[in-house]
Coordinates of C-alpha atoms and ligand atoms in Angstrom, one line a residue:
M1 CA -58.6 84.4 0.1
Q2 CA -62.1 84.9 1.7
I3 CA -62.4 87.3 4.6
P4 CA -65.8 87.7 6.1
Q5 CA -67.0 91.0 7.8
M6 CA -67.3 89.2 11.1
R7 CA -66.7 85.9 12.9
P8 CA -67.6 85.3 16.5
W9 CA -64.6 83.8 18.3
L10 CA -66.1 80.7 19.9
G11 CA -64.3 77.4 20.7
E12 CA -64.3 74.3 22.8
E13 CA -64.4 76.2 26.1
E14 CA -67.7 77.8 25.2
Q15 CA -69.0 74.5 24.0
L16 CA -68.0 72.8 27.2
A17 CA -69.5 75.6 29.4
A18 CA -72.8 75.4 27.5
A19 CA -72.9 71.6 27.8
R20 CA -72.2 71.8 31.5
A21 CA -75.1 74.2 32.1
I22 CA -77.4 71.7 30.3
A23 CA -76.0 68.8 32.2
D24 CA -76.7 70.6 35.5
G25 CA -80.3 71.0 34.4
W26 CA -80.3 74.8 35.0
I27 CA -81.1 76.1 31.6
S28 CA -83.2 79.2 32.5
E29 CA -81.7 82.3 34.2
G30 CA -79.8 81.0 37.3
P31 CA -76.5 80.9 39.1
R32 CA -74.4 81.4 36.0
A33 CA -76.4 84.4 35.1
A34 CA -75.8 85.8 38.6
D35 CA -72.1 85.2 38.3
F36 CA -72.0 86.8 34.8
A37 CA -73.9 89.8 36.1
A38 CA -71.6 90.3 39.0
Q39 CA -68.5 90.1 36.8
L40 CA -70.1 92.6 34.3
N41 CA -70.9 95.0 37.0
S42 CA -67.4 94.9 38.3
L43 CA -65.9 95.4 34.8
I44 CA -68.3 98.3 34.0
G45 CA -68.0 99.8 37.5
V46 CA -71.6 99.9 38.5
P47 CA -73.5 98.4 41.4
Y48 CA -76.5 97.1 39.5
G49 CA -77.4 95.4 36.2
V50 CA -80.0 93.1 34.7
F51 CA -80.1 91.0 31.6
A52 CA -82.4 91.4 28.6
P53 CA -82.9 89.0 25.7
N54 CA -80.9 91.3 23.3
G55 CA -79.5 94.9 23.1
T56 CA -82.7 96.2 21.5
Q57 CA -84.8 94.9 24.4
A58 CA -82.2 96.2 26.8
L59 CA -82.7 99.8 25.4
Y60 CA -86.5 99.3 25.6
L61 CA -86.3 98.1 29.2
A62 CA -84.0 101.0 30.1
L63 CA -86.4 103.6 28.6
L64 CA -89.4 102.1 30.4
A65 CA -87.4 102.0 33.7
A66 CA -86.5 105.7 33.2
G67 CA -90.2 106.5 32.8
I68 CA -90.0 107.6 29.2
G69 CA -93.2 107.3 27.3
P70 CA -95.9 109.0 25.1
G71 CA -95.3 112.7 24.7
D72 CA -91.6 112.5 25.4
E73 CA -88.8 113.2 22.9
V74 CA -85.4 111.4 23.0
L75 CA -82.4 112.7 21.1
V76 CA -80.8 109.9 19.0
P77 CA -77.8 110.2 16.7
D78 CA -78.7 110.1 13.0
I79 CA -76.0 107.5 12.5
T80 CA -76.5 104.4 14.6
F81 CA -78.1 101.0 14.2
I82 CA -81.8 101.5 13.9
A83 CA -82.5 99.6 17.1
S84 CA -81.5 102.8 19.1
A85 CA -84.5 104.7 17.6
N86 CA -86.8 101.7 17.5
A87 CA -86.6 101.2 21.2
V88 CA -87.7 104.8 21.7
V89 CA -90.7 104.2 19.4
F90 CA -91.6 101.0 21.3
A91 CA -91.5 102.9 24.6
G92 CA -94.2 105.2 23.0
A93 CA -91.8 108.2 22.8
T94 CA -90.5 110.1 19.8
P95 CA -87.0 109.8 18.5
V96 CA -85.5 113.1 17.4
F97 CA -82.5 112.7 15.2
V98 CA -79.4 114.8 15.6
D99 CA -76.4 115.0 13.4
V100 CA -73.0 113.4 14.2
E101 CA -69.6 115.1 14.4
P102 CA -67.4 114.7 11.3
K103 CA -64.2 113.2 13.0
T104 CA -65.5 110.0 14.6
F105 CA -69.2 110.2 13.6
Q106 CA -70.5 110.1 17.2
I107 CA -73.5 112.2 18.3
D108 CA -72.8 115.9 18.0
V109 CA -73.4 117.7 21.3
A110 CA -73.9 121.1 19.7
A111 CA -76.5 119.6 17.4
C112 CA -78.2 118.1 20.5
A113 CA -78.4 121.6 22.1
T114 CA -80.3 123.0 19.1
A115 CA -82.7 120.0 19.0
I116 CA -83.9 120.4 22.6
T117 CA -87.6 121.3 23.1
P118 CA -89.8 121.4 26.2
R119 CA -90.7 117.8 25.4
T120 CA -87.1 116.5 25.4
K121 CA -86.8 114.1 28.2
A122 CA -83.6 112.2 27.4
V123 CA -80.6 111.9 25.2
M124 CA -79.3 108.5 23.9
P125 CA -75.6 108.8 23.2
V126 CA -74.4 105.8 21.2
H127 CA -70.8 104.6 21.7
L128 CA -70.5 103.9 18.0
F129 CA -67.8 101.7 16.5
G130 CA -66.3 101.0 19.9
L131 CA -65.5 104.7 20.4
S132 CA -67.3 107.3 22.6
P133 CA -69.0 110.6 22.0
D134 CA -67.9 113.7 23.8
M135 CA -69.3 112.6 27.2
D136 CA -68.0 115.6 29.2
S137 CA -70.0 118.1 27.0
L138 CA -72.9 115.8 26.9
L139 CA -73.1 115.5 30.6
E140 CA -72.9 119.2 31.0
L141 CA -75.7 119.8 28.4
A142 CA -77.9 117.1 30.0
Q143 CA -77.4 118.6 33.5
A144 CA -78.2 122.2 32.2
H145 CA -81.5 121.0 30.6
G146 CA -82.5 118.3 33.1
L147 CA -82.2 115.5 30.6
L148 CA -81.8 111.9 31.4
I149 CA -79.0 110.0 29.6
I150 CA -79.6 106.5 28.4
E151 CA -76.4 105.2 26.8
D152 CA -76.5 102.8 23.9
A153 CA -73.2 101.0 24.6
A154 CA -74.1 97.9 22.5
Q155 CA -70.8 98.1 20.7
A156 CA -68.8 99.3 23.7
I157 CA -68.0 96.5 26.1
G158 CA -64.4 97.2 27.2
V159 CA -64.5 100.8 26.0
A160 CA -63.4 103.6 28.5
Y161 CA -63.8 107.3 28.2
R162 CA -61.3 109.2 30.4
G163 CA -60.9 106.0 32.4
R164 CA -64.6 105.3 33.0
H165 CA -66.3 102.4 31.2
A166 CA -68.9 103.2 28.6
G167 CA -72.5 102.8 30.0
C168 CA -71.8 104.2 33.5
F169 CA -72.2 107.9 32.6
G170 CA -76.0 108.0 32.3
T171 CA -79.0 107.0 34.3
L172 CA -78.9 103.8 32.5
G173 CA -76.5 102.1 30.1
C174 CA -77.2 99.3 27.6
F175 CA -75.1 96.5 26.1
S176 CA -75.5 93.8 23.5
F177 CA -74.0 90.3 23.3
F178 CA -75.2 89.7 19.7
A179 CA -72.9 87.5 17.6
D180 CA -71.0 90.4 16.0
K181 CA -70.4 92.3 19.2
T182 CA -67.1 92.3 21.2
I183 CA -68.2 89.4 23.4
T184 CA -71.2 87.3 22.5
T185 CA -73.8 85.0 24.0
G186 CA -75.5 84.5 20.6
E187 CA -78.3 86.9 21.6
G188 CA -78.3 88.9 24.8
G189 CA -78.4 92.3 26.4
Y190 CA -77.5 94.0 29.6
V191 CA -78.8 97.1 31.4
V192 CA -76.8 98.9 34.1
C193 CA -77.7 101.6 36.5
Q194 CA -76.4 103.2 39.7
D195 CA -79.7 104.0 41.4
A196 CA -81.3 101.4 43.7
A197 CA -84.9 102.6 42.8
I198 CA -84.2 102.3 39.1
Y199 CA -82.7 98.9 39.6
E200 CA -85.9 97.8 41.5
R201 CA -88.0 99.1 38.6
L202 CA -85.8 97.2 36.0
R203 CA -86.3 94.0 38.0
L204 CA -90.1 94.5 38.3
L205 CA -90.4 95.3 34.6
R206 CA -88.4 92.4 33.4
N207 CA -90.0 89.8 35.7
Q208 CA -93.8 90.3 35.2
G209 CA -94.0 93.0 37.8
R210 CA -92.6 91.0 40.7
I211 CA -89.2 90.8 42.4
N212 CA -89.0 87.1 43.3
R213 CA -89.9 84.2 41.1
G214 CA -92.5 81.9 42.6
S215 CA -94.6 84.8 43.9
F216 CA -97.9 85.4 42.1
V217 CA -98.6 88.8 43.5
H218 CA -97.6 91.4 40.9
E219 CA -97.1 95.0 41.8
I220 CA -97.0 96.4 38.2
V221 CA -97.5 95.1 34.7
G222 CA -94.2 93.8 33.5
T223 CA -92.9 91.3 30.9
N224 CA -90.4 88.5 30.6
M225 CA -86.9 89.6 29.7
R226 CA -84.9 86.6 31.0
I227 CA -81.9 85.0 29.3
T228 CA -80.8 81.4 29.8
D229 CA -78.0 80.0 31.9
I230 CA -76.6 78.4 28.7
Q231 CA -76.1 81.9 27.4
A232 CA -74.6 83.1 30.7
A233 CA -72.2 80.1 30.6
I234 CA -71.0 81.2 27.2
G235 CA -70.8 84.8 28.4
L236 CA -68.6 83.9 31.3
V237 CA -66.1 82.2 29.0
Q238 CA -66.2 85.2 26.6
L239 CA -65.7 87.6 29.4
A240 CA -62.6 85.7 30.6
K241 CA -61.3 86.2 27.0
L242 CA -62.2 90.0 26.9
A243 CA -58.7 91.3 27.6
Q244 CA -57.3 89.1 24.8
I245 CA -60.1 90.1 22.4
V246 CA -59.5 93.8 23.1
A247 CA -55.7 93.4 22.6
R248 CA -56.2 91.6 19.3
K249 CA -58.7 94.2 18.0
R250 CA -56.3 97.0 18.9
D251 CA -53.5 95.2 17.1
I252 CA -55.7 94.8 14.1
L253 CA -56.4 98.6 14.0
C254 CA -52.6 99.2 14.2
W255 CA -52.1 96.8 11.3
Y256 CA -54.7 98.7 9.2
S257 CA -53.0 102.0 10.2
E258 CA -49.6 100.8 9.0
G259 CA -51.1 99.2 5.9
L260 CA -53.0 102.3 4.8
D261 CA -50.4 104.9 5.9
G262 CA -49.9 107.7 3.4
L263 CA -52.6 106.5 1.0
A264 CA -54.3 109.6 -0.4
G265 CA -58.1 109.6 -0.4
V266 CA -58.4 107.2 2.5
R267 CA -58.8 108.1 6.2
L268 CA -58.9 105.5 8.9
I269 CA -60.8 106.6 11.9
T270 CA -58.5 106.3 15.0
P271 CA -59.5 106.9 18.6
P272 CA -58.6 110.2 20.3
A273 CA -56.1 109.8 23.2
H274 CA -58.7 110.1 26.0
I275 CA -60.7 107.1 24.7
A276 CA -59.6 103.5 25.3
A277 CA -61.4 102.2 22.3
V278 CA -62.2 98.7 21.3
P279 CA -62.5 98.7 17.5
F280 CA -65.9 97.3 16.5
R281 CA -64.7 97.4 12.8
A282 CA -62.0 99.3 11.0
V283 CA -63.8 102.4 9.8
L284 CA -62.6 104.1 6.6
I285 CA -63.7 107.4 5.1
V286 CA -63.0 107.2 1.4
E287 CA -63.7 108.6 -2.0
D288 CA -65.8 106.3 -4.2
A289 CA -67.0 104.1 -1.3
P290 CA -69.4 102.0 -3.4
D291 CA -66.7 101.3 -6.0
L292 CA -64.1 100.4 -3.4
M293 CA -66.6 98.0 -1.8
R294 CA -67.2 96.3 -5.1
H295 CA -63.5 96.0 -5.6
L296 CA -62.9 94.5 -2.2
E297 CA -65.7 92.0 -2.8
S298 CA -64.0 90.9 -6.1
R299 CA -60.9 90.2 -3.9
G300 CA -62.9 88.0 -1.5
V301 CA -63.1 90.7 1.3
Q302 CA -66.5 91.4 2.7
P303 CA -66.9 95.2 3.5
R304 CA -70.0 96.9 5.0
A305 CA -71.5 100.3 4.3
F306 CA -72.1 102.8 7.1
F307 CA -75.5 102.8 8.8
Y308 CA -78.1 104.6 6.6
P309 CA -79.1 107.9 8.3
L310 CA -82.2 107.6 10.4
H311 CA -83.7 110.8 9.2
R312 CA -84.0 109.2 5.7
Q313 CA -85.4 105.9 6.9
P314 CA -88.8 105.1 5.2
C315 CA -90.1 103.8 8.6
F316 CA -89.6 107.2 10.2
A317 CA -90.9 109.4 7.3
H318 CA -94.2 109.9 9.2
L319 CA -92.4 111.7 12.0
G320 CA -91.9 114.7 9.7
R321 CA -95.6 114.8 8.8
D322 CA -97.1 114.2 12.3
R323 CA -98.5 117.7 13.2
E324 CA -98.3 117.0 16.9
R325 CA -94.6 116.2 16.9
V326 CA -92.8 117.5 13.9
V327 CA -89.3 116.1 13.7
C328 CA -86.9 117.7 11.4
L329 CA -86.0 115.2 8.6
D330 CA -84.3 117.8 6.3
D331 CA -81.1 116.6 4.7
A332 CA -79.7 120.1 5.4
Q333 CA -79.7 119.3 9.1
Y334 CA -77.5 116.2 8.8
P335 CA -74.5 117.1 6.6
H336 CA -72.0 114.9 8.6
A337 CA -74.3 111.9 8.8
L338 CA -74.9 112.1 5.0
Y339 CA -71.2 112.4 4.4
G340 CA -70.4 109.4 6.5
A341 CA -73.2 107.3 4.9
E342 CA -71.7 108.2 1.4
H343 CA -68.1 107.8 2.3
G344 CA -67.9 105.3 5.1
V345 CA -66.7 101.7 4.7
L346 CA -66.4 99.2 7.5
L347 CA -63.7 96.5 7.2
P348 CA -63.3 93.3 9.3
A349 CA -61.7 93.6 12.7
Y350 CA -62.7 90.3 14.4
P351 CA -60.4 88.7 16.9
E352 CA -59.2 85.8 14.8
L353 CA -58.2 88.1 11.9
R354 CA -54.4 87.7 11.3
A355 CA -51.8 90.3 10.3
H356 CA -51.3 88.7 6.9
Q357 CA -55.0 89.0 6.2
V358 CA -55.1 92.7 7.2
R359 CA -52.1 93.2 4.9
Y360 CA -54.0 91.5 2.1
I361 CA -57.0 93.8 2.7
C362 CA -54.8 96.9 2.8
A363 CA -53.1 95.8 -0.4
A364 CA -56.5 95.4 -2.1
V365 CA -57.5 99.0 -1.0
R366 CA -54.1 100.3 -2.3
E367 CA -54.6 98.5 -5.5
F368 CA -58.0 100.3 -6.0
Y369 CA -56.5 103.7 -5.4
T370 CA -53.2 103.4 -7.2
A371 CA -54.1 101.1 -10.2
Ligands
PLP401 C1 -76.3 95.7 18.0 C2 -76.8 97.1 18.3 C3 -78.0 97.3 19.0 C4 -79.0 96.2 19.2 O1 -78.5 95.0 19.8 P1 -79.2 93.6 19.5 O2 -78.6 92.7 20.5 O3 -78.8 93.3 18.1 O4 -80.7 93.8 19.6 C5 -78.3 98.5 19.4 N1 -77.5 99.6 19.1 C6 -76.3 99.5 18.5 C7 -75.5 100.7 18.3 C8 -75.9 98.2 18.1 O5 -74.8 98.1 17.4

C-alpha cells in the first residue's frame, strides 16, 4: 500500500466549474470571485474580505494594511510554516519568535508576555494543525499592551474557537487555499477584517492604489494581488464540500485515536473541548521520531516532520546579531518548540483517506513500538 502525506480532493465538479469560467471568457477576478468572497465572509462571520495570490501574500497584505513596517516587532510562534515570519520581514518589520505551549504546540501566551518590548506592534497567532491558540488570553494580553492581532489561519478554514471562526478575532485574519489546505484553489489566499477603513486600505494596496479598475488615478502605491475566476470557480465547489471535508477529517482523527489507543510512547494530539478543530494532519508526539518515520516510509506511508523551529533557521540567524534589534535566538528560550521538532510526526489526514488505510498506518506504528 502507498499512502501519500496529502492529496487534494478534486473531481469532475471542479473540472467543470473551471471549464465554465473559461468558456464564459471571465478568467481574471470577476463575478465568481465576488460570490466566493461573499460565501467566505458568511462562513467566517466577517463583513469584509479580499483575495490574495496565496497565503503568504495574504499575510504580507494584512501586515501592510495594518500599517506594520520598519522598526516594528511582531510576535510569531517558533513553530509555524516559515511564511508567517517571512511576511513580517517582507513588510519591513522584525519577527520575534516566542515558544509554543507543550500540549497542542500553539503560540504560548505567557511567552508572548515576556517578549513584548516598546517596539512590539502586533502578535501573529497561528491556528496550527487546524487547532487554535488560547485566544481568550491572547486577546486580553493584546488589549493590555495595545497590540494588533494578525491571525495566520492558513490551516484553519472551518475551525472555530468557542463558537467563533478562526481569523475573526484579530484586526485581520489570513487564509490559504494552497493544494494541501482544507479547501484549495491550487494557489490562493484570503484576508478578512471587520473595519471599513482597513478594508478600504486592503483594496487600495491590492489593486495598484485604486478602488475601481479602469481608473488611472492612484491614491497610494499598491500592487496587484488578484486571483483568477478560474480559481474562484474551483473554490466555490470546494466550499460547497467543506462540511463533508470537515466530517471526513474528524472521522479520520477518530480512527487514529482508536488505532493508537493505549500504545505507550505515542501521544496523538486531540483538540480541547472548546475548539471545533479541523485536523490538518494527524499529529503524533513520539519517542524516536526519525526512526518511526523511516519505518513508516518502508511500509509505503509518507510521514512529515514538524516544522523546524524558526529561531534556528539559517535565514534568521542575523536577527540575533543585529545590534539595533536583537532577537533572542537561544535554544533555552524555546524548550517546547524544540521538543515538538524532535518528537513530532505528521501523518496523512486527507479527505479521501479511508478507514482501512488509517488502520494500516496505525498497525505500522504499532509494529514499530511493539516489535
Ligand atoms: C500554508 C501556510 C502559509 C502560507 O500559505 P501559502 O498559500 O502556501 O503561501 C502560511 N502559514 C501557515 C501556517 C501555512 O500552513
